[in-house]
Tab-separated table of C-alpha atoms in Angstrom:
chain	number	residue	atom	x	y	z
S	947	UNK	CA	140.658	10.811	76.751
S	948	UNK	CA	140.670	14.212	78.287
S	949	UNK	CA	140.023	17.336	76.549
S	950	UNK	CA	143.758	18.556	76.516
S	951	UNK	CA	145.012	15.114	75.323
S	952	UNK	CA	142.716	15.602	72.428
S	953	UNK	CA	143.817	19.037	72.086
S	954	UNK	CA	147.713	18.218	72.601
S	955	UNK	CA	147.935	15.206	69.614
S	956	UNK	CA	147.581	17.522	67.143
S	957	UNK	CA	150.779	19.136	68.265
S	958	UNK	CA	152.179	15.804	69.020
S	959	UNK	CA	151.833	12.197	67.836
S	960	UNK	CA	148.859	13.030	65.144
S	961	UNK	CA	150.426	16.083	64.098
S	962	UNK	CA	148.606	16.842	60.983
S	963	UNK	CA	150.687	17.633	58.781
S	964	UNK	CA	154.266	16.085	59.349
S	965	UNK	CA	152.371	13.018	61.077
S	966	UNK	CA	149.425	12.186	59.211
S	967	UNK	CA	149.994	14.189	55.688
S	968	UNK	CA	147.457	15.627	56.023
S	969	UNK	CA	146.980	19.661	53.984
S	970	UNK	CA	150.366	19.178	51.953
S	971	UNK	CA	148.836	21.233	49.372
S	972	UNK	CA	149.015	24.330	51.529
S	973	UNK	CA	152.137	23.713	52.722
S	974	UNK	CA	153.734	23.328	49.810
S	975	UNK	CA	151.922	26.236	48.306
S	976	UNK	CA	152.137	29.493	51.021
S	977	UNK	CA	155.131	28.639	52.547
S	978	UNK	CA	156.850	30.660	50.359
S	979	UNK	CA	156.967	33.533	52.605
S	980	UNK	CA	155.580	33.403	56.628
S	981	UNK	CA	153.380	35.641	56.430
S	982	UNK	CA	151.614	33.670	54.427
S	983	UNK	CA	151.658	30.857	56.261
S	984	UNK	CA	150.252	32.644	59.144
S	985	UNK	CA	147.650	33.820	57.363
S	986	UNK	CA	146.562	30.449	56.043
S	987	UNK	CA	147.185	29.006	59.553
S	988	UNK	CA	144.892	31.021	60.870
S	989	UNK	CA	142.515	30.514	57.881
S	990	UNK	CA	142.963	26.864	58.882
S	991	UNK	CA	142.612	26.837	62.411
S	992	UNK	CA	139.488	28.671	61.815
S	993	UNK	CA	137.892	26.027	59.416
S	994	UNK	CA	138.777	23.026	61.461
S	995	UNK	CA	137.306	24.315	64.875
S	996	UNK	CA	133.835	25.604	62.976
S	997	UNK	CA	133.816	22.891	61.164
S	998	UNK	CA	134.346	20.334	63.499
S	999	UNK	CA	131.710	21.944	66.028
S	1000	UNK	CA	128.994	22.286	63.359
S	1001	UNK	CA	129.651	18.724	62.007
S	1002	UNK	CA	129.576	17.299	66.140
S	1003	UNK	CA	126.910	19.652	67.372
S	1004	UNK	CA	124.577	18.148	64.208
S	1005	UNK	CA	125.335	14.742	64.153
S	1006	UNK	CA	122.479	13.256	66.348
S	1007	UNK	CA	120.269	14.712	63.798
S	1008	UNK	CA	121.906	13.800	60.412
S	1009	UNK	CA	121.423	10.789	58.830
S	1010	UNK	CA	124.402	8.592	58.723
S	1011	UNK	CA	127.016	9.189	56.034
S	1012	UNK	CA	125.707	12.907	55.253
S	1013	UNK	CA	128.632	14.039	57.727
S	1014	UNK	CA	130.716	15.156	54.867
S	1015	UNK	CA	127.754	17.107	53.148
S	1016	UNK	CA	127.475	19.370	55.562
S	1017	UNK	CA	130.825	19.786	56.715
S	1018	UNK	CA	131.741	20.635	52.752
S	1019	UNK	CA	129.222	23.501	52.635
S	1020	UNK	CA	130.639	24.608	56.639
S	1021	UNK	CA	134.125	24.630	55.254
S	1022	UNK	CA	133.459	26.471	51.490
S	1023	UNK	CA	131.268	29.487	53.302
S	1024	UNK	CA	133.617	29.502	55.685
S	1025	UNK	CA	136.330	29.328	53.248
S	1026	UNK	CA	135.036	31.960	50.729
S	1027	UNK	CA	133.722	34.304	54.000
S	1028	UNK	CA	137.401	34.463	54.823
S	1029	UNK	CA	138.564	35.010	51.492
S	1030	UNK	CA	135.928	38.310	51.667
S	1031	UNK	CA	137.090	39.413	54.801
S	1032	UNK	CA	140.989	39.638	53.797
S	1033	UNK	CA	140.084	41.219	50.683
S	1034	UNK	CA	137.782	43.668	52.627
S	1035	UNK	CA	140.312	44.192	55.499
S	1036	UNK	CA	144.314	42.554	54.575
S	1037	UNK	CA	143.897	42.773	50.687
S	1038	UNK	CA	147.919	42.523	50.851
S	1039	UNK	CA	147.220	39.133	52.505
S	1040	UNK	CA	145.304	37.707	49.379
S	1041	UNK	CA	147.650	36.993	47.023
S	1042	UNK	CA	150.302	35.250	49.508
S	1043	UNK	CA	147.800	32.662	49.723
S	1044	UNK	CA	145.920	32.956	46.251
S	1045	UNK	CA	143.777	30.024	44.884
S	1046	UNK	CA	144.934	28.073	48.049
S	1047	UNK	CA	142.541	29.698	50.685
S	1048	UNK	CA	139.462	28.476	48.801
S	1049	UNK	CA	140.959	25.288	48.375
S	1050	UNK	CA	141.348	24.988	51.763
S	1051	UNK	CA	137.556	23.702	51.923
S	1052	UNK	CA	138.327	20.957	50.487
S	1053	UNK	CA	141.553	20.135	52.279
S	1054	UNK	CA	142.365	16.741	53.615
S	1055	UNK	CA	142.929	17.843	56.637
S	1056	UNK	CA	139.272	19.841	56.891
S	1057	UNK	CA	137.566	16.990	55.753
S	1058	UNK	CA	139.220	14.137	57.202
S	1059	UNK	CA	138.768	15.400	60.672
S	1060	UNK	CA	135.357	16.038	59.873
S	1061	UNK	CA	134.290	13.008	58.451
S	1062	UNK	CA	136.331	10.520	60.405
S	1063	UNK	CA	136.773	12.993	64.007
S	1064	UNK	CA	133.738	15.273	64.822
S	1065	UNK	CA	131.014	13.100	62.677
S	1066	UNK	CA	131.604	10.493	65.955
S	1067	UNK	CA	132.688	12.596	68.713
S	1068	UNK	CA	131.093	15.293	71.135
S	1069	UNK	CA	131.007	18.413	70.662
S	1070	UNK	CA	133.891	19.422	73.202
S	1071	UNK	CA	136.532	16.950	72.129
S	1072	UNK	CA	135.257	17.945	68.370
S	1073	UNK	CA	136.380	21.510	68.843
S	1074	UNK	CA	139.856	20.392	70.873
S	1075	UNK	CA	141.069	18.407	68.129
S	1076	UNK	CA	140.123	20.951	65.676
S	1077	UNK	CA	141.834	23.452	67.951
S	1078	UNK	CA	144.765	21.048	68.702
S	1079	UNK	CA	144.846	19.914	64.770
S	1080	UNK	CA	145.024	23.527	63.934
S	1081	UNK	CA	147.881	24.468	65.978
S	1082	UNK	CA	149.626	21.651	65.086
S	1083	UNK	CA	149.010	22.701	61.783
S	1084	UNK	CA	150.188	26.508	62.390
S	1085	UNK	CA	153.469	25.342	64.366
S	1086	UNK	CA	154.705	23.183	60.826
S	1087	UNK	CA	154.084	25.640	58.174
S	1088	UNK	CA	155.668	28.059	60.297
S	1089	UNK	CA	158.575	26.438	60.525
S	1090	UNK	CA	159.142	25.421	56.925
S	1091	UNK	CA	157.876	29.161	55.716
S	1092	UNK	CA	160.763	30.524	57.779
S	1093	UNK	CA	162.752	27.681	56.645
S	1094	UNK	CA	162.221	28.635	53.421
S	1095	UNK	CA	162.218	32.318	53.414
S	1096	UNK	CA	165.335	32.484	55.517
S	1097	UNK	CA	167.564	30.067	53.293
S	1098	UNK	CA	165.757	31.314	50.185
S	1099	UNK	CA	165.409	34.694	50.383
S	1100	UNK	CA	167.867	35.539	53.479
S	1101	UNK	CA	164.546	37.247	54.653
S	1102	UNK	CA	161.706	36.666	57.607
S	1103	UNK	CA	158.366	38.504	57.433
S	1104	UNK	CA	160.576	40.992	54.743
S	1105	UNK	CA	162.900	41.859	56.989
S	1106	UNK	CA	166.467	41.067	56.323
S	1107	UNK	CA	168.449	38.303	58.717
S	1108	UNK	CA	171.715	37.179	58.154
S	1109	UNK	CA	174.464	40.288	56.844
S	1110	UNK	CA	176.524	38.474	53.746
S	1111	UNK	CA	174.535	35.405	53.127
S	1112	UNK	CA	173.725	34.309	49.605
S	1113	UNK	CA	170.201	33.181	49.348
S	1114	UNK	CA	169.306	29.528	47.929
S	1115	UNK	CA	166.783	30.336	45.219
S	1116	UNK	CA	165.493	26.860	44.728
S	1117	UNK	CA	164.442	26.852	47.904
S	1118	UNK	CA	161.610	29.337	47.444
S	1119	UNK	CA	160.962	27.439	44.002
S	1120	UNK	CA	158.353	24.486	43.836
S	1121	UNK	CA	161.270	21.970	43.582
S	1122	UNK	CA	162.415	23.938	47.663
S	1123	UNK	CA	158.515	23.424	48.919
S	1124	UNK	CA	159.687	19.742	48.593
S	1125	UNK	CA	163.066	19.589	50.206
S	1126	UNK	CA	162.036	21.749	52.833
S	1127	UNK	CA	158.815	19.518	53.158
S	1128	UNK	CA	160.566	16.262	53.258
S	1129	UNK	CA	163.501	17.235	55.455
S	1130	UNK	CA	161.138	18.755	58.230
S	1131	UNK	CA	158.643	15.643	58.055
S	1132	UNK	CA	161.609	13.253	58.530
S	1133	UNK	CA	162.867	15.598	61.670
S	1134	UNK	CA	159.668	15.892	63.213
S	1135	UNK	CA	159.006	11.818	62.808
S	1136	UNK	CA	162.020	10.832	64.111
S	1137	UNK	CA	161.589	13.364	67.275
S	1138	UNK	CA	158.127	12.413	67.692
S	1139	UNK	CA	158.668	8.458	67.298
S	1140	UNK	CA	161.288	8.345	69.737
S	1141	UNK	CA	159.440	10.257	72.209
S	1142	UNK	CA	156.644	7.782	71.622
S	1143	UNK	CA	159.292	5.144	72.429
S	1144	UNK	CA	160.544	6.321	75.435
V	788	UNK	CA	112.563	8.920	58.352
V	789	UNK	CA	112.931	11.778	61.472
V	790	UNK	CA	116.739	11.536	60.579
V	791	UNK	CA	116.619	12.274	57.100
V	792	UNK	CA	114.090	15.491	57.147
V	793	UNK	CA	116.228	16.828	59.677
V	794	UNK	CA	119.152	16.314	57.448
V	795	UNK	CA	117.626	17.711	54.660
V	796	UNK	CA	116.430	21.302	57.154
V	797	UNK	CA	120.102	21.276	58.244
V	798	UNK	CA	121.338	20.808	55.069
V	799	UNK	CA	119.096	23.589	53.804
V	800	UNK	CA	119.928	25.834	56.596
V	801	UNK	CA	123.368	25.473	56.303
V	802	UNK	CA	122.842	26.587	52.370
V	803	UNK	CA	120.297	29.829	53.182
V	804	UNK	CA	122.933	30.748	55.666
V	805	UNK	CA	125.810	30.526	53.696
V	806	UNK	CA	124.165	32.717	51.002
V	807	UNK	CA	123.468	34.818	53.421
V	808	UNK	CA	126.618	35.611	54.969
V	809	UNK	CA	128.750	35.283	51.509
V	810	UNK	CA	126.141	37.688	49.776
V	811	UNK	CA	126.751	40.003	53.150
V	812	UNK	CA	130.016	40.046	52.695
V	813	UNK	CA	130.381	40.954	48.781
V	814	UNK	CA	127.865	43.575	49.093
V	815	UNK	CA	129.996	45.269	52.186
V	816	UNK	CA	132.946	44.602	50.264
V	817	UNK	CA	131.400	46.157	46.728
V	818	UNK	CA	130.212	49.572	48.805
V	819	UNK	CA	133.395	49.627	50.846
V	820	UNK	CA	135.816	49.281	47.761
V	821	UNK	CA	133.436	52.299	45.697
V	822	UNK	CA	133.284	54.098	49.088
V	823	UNK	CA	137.593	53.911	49.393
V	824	UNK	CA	137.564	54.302	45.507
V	825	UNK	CA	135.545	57.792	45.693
V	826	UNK	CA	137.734	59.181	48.375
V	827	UNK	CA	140.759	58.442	47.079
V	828	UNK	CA	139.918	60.205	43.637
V	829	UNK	CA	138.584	62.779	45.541
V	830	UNK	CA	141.822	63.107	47.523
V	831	UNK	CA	143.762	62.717	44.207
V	832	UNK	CA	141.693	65.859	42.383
V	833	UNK	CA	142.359	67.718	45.813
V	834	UNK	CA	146.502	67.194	45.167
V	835	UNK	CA	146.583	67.716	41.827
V	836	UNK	CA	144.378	70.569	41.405
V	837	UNK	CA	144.041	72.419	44.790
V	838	UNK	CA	140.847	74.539	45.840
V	839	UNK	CA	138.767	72.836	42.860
V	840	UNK	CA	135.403	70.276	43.286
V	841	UNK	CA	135.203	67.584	41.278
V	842	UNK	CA	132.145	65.613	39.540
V	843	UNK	CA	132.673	62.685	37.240
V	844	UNK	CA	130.502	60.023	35.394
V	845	UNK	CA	131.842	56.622	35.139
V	846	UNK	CA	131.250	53.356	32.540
V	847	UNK	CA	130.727	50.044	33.402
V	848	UNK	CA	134.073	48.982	33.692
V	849	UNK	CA	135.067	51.830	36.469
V	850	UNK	CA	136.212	54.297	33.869
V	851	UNK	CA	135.593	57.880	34.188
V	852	UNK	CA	134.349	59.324	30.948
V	853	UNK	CA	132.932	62.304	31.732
V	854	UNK	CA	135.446	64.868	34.856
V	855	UNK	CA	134.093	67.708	35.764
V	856	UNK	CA	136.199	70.655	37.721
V	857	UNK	CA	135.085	73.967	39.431
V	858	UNK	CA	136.997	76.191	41.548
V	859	UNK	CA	135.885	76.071	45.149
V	860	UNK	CA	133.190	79.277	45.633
V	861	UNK	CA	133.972	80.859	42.185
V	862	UNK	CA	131.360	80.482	39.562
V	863	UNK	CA	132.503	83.449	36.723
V	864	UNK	CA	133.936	82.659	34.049
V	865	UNK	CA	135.263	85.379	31.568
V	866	UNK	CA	136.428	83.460	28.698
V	867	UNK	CA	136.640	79.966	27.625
V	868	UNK	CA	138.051	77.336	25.355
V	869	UNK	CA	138.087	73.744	23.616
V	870	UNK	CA	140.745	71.352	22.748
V	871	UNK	CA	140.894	68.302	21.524
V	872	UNK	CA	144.064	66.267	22.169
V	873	UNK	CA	145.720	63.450	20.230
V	874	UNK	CA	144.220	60.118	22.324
V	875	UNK	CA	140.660	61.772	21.882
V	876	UNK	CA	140.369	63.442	24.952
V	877	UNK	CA	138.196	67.055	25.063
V	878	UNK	CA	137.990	69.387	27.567
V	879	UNK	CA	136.789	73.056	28.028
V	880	UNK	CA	138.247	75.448	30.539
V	881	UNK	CA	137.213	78.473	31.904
V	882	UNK	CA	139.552	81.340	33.203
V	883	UNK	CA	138.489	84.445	35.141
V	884	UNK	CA	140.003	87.570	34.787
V	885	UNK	CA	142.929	86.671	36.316
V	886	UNK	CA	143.721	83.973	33.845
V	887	UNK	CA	143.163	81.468	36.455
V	888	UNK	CA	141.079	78.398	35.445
V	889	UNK	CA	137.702	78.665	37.385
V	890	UNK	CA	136.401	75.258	35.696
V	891	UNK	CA	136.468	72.629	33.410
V	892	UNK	CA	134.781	70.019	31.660
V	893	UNK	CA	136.983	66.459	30.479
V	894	UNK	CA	135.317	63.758	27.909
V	895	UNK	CA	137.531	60.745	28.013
V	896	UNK	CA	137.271	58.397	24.999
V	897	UNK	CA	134.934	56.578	24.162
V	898	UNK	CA	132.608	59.724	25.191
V	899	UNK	CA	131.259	61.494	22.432
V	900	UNK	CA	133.193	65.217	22.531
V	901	UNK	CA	129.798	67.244	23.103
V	902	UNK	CA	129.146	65.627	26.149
V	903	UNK	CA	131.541	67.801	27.587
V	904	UNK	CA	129.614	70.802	26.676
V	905	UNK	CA	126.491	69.219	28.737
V	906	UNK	CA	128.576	68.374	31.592
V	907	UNK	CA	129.909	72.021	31.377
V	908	UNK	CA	126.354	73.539	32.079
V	909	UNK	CA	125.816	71.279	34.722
V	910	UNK	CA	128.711	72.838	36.424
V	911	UNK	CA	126.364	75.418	37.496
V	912	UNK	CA	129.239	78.308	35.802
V	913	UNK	CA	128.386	81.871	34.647
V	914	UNK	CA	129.982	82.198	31.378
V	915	UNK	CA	130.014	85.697	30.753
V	916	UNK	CA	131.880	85.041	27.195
V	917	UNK	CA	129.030	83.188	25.509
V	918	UNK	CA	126.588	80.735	27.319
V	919	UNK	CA	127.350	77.334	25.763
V	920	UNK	CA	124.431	74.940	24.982
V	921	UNK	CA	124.238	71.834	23.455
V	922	UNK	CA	122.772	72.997	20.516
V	923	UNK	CA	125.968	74.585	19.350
V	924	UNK	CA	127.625	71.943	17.783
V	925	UNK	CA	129.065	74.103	15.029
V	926	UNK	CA	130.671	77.296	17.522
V	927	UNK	CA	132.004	73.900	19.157
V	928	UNK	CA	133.488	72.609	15.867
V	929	UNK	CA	134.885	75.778	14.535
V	930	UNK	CA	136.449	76.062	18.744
V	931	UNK	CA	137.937	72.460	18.137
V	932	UNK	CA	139.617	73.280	14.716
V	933	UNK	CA	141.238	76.905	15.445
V	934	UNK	CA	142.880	75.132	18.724
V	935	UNK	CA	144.171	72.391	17.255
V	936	UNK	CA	146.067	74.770	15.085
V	937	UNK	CA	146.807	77.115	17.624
V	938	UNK	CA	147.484	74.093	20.336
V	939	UNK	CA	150.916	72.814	19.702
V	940	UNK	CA	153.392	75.976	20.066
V	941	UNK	CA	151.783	76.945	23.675
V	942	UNK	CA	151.415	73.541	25.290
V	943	UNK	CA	154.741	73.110	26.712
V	944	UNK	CA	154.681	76.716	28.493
V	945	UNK	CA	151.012	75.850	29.574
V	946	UNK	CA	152.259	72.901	31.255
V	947	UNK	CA	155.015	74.439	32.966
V	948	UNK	CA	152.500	76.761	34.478
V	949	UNK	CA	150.083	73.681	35.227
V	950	UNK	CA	153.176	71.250	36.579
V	951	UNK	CA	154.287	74.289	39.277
V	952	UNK	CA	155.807	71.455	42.657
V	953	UNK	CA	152.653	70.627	44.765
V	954	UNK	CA	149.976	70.892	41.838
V	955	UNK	CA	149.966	67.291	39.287
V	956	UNK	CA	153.769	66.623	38.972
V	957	UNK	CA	153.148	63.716	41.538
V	958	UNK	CA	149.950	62.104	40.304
V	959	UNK	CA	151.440	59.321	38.448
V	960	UNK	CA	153.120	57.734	41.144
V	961	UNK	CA	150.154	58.635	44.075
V	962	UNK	CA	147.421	57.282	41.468
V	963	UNK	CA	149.508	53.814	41.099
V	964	UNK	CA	149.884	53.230	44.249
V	965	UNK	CA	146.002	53.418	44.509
V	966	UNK	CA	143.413	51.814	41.919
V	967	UNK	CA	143.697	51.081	38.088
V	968	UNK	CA	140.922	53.475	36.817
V	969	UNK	CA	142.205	57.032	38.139
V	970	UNK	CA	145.636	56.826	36.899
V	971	UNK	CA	143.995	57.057	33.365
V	972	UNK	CA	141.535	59.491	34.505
V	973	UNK	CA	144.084	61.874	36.043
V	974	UNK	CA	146.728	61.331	33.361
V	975	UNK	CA	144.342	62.492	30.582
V	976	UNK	CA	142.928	65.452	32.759
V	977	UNK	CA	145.506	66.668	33.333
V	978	UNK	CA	147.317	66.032	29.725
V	979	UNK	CA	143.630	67.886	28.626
V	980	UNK	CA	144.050	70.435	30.971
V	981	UNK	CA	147.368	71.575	29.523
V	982	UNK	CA	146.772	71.427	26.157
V	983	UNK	CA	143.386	73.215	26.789
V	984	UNK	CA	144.886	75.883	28.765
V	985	UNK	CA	147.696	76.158	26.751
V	986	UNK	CA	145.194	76.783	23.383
V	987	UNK	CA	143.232	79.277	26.057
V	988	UNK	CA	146.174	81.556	26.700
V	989	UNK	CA	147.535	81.104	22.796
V	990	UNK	CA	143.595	81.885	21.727
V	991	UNK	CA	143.450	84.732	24.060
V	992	UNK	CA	146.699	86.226	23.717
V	993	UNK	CA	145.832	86.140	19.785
V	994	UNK	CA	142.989	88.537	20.446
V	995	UNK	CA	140.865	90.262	22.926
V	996	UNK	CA	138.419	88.016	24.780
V	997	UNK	CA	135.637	89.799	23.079
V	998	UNK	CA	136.722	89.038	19.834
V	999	UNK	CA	136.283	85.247	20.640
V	1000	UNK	CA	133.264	85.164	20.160
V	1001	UNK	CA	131.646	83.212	16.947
């Protein structure tokens, strides 16, 4: 498989998130508003490509099954090194995403890849899929956060969008991550599927 | 065997490293939050009290407890005074001839009041009213009780003076928007400041500065 086609599933048929299920947690959690899911995209993105590389680059060396040892101490520096440098540099950043960047260590989708991905594969198609997976990842949250934030709050990045239009609380409730959640996943499968079966 | 003593380096490695970077990090973060901290009360003193240098001890939790004030370049001071004010807060202030405050020392509960008078000769002032020293705990007492009789009646037209657009009217909102330790600190210097310069001019307009002497 070329490099791009491992890069490209992650937008496409293995798309992390609305494909696999993988990181609901986050999604349900920052999409409240999009900046916050940009920043945890990012925070994402970021985890899955150094993770992935340190976990393929090592795994010659490692002794079979300690994969997910070392990719759990990549991904919680990593993790809490972010968490340090938005609170150093965006401190208005930190609490969009609160307990959920540090979480993101342990995310499915970090240590899935890891473990099951990179702890098999080279180190070039280890950092395309985490690139892929993490763009794939980026391109769903952003659309449910502005999903969310534009039927919920009539807002996007706190700017407001449509004159006269009553916002739907729920939607930026807990009870709204799930709607939103569920109606994009069932979109997004039934594009994806039928462009698998044509 | 190979395989699992390299595991165990990377796995080390991987550890040292991550202490390293996180501990980089929190340290750079610590000096670069006191560093912002420091220049934003600094700013804050500049706004609310124009032309003066400030000094200030803090507690453990962030807290100034001791504020120190001086005019820029002015060191005489012709008369002073002492208040205490309801929440516990002390202060002396100095006036030159003018009847412009030249400096001032703040205690801010839980500090004991005399550390003010301390901080005050660390100011580096000449008082030419009466040198203070620590050792005069009971001048300082007898100071403390004819204000706070003299205090009430004069604060409001001391803080009109003090409050004049451009000198601490805006501090409350500027200090929120900031850190949680100097809206406290500012609030109660300047709350100490009027009251104390309010008892000054009451004190002094009472009788002659050379009869304020103990």
């Amino acid at each position: 498989m070329s490099l791009f086609r491992e890069f490209i599933k992650g937008v496409g048929s293995r798309q992390p998130l609305l494909m696999l299920g993988l990181g609901l947690c986050q999604a349900l959690a920052v999409t409240v508003s999009l900046e916050g899911a940009l920043w945890m995209s990012l925070a994402m993105t970021c985890l899955l490509v150094a993770v992935n590389g340190i976990v393929s680059l090592t795994r010659r060396l490692m002794t079979p099954g300690t994969a997910l040892l070392l990719a759990v101490i990549v991904s919680t520096t990593l993790a809490t090194a972010l968490e340090l440098l938005l609170q150093g540099y965006r401190p208005a950043a930190v609490p969009l995403l609160g307990v959920y960047l540090p979480l993101a260590a342990v995310s499915s989708l970090v240590v899935v890849r890891a473990g099951e991905y990179a702890a098999e594969r080279g180190a070039a198609a280890s950092l395309a899929d985490g690139l892929g997976m993490g763009l794939g990842f980026t391109v769903a949250l952003v659309a449910i956060a502005a999903l969310r934030e534009i039927v919920g709050a009539n807002r996007l990045l706190g700017y407001p969008v449509i004159p006269g239009f009553e916002p739907v609380a729920v939607i930026v409730s807990a009870p709204g991550a799930f709607i939103v959640l569920g109606l994009v996943m069932w979109a997004a499968r039934a594009i994806l599927t039928r462009r698998g079966e044509e | 065997m190979r395989n699992a003593v390299a595991t165990i380096m990377i796995l080390m490695l991987a550890i040292g490293a991550s202490y390293g970077l996180l501990t980089l990090l929190r340290d750079r973060n610590r000096a670069e939050s006191a560093r912002t901290a420091a220049a934003v009360e600094a700013e804050l003193i500049r706004r609310a009290l124009p032309g003066f240098q400030a000094t200030q001890k803090k507690d453990g939790a962030g807290r100034p407890y001791l504020v120190g004030l001086r005019r820029e370049g002015e060191r005489a001071i012709r008369a002073h005074a002492v208040s205490v004010t309801a929440s516990g807060v002390t202060a002396l202030v100095g006036i030159d001839e003018q009847g412009r405050v030249i400096g001032a020392a703040v205690t801010l509960p839980p500090a004991p009041p005399l550390a003010a008078v301390s901080l005050w000769g660390a100011l580096g002032l000449r008082d030419e009213e009466r040198p203070i020293r620590e050792d005069a705990a009971a001048w300082y007492e007898a100071q403390i009780k004819a204000l706070d009789l003299a205090r009430p009646a004069d604060t409001a037209a001391a803080a009109e003076r003090l409050t004049a657009p451009g000198t601490a009217v805006t501090l409350g909102d500027a200090a929120r928007s900031w850190c949680l330790g100097v809206p406290y600190a500012r609030q109660s210097l300047t709350d100490a400041l009027r009251e104390t310069y309010g008892g000054l001019v009451k004190h002094l307009a009472a009788q002659p500065p050379a009869e304020v002497r103990p």
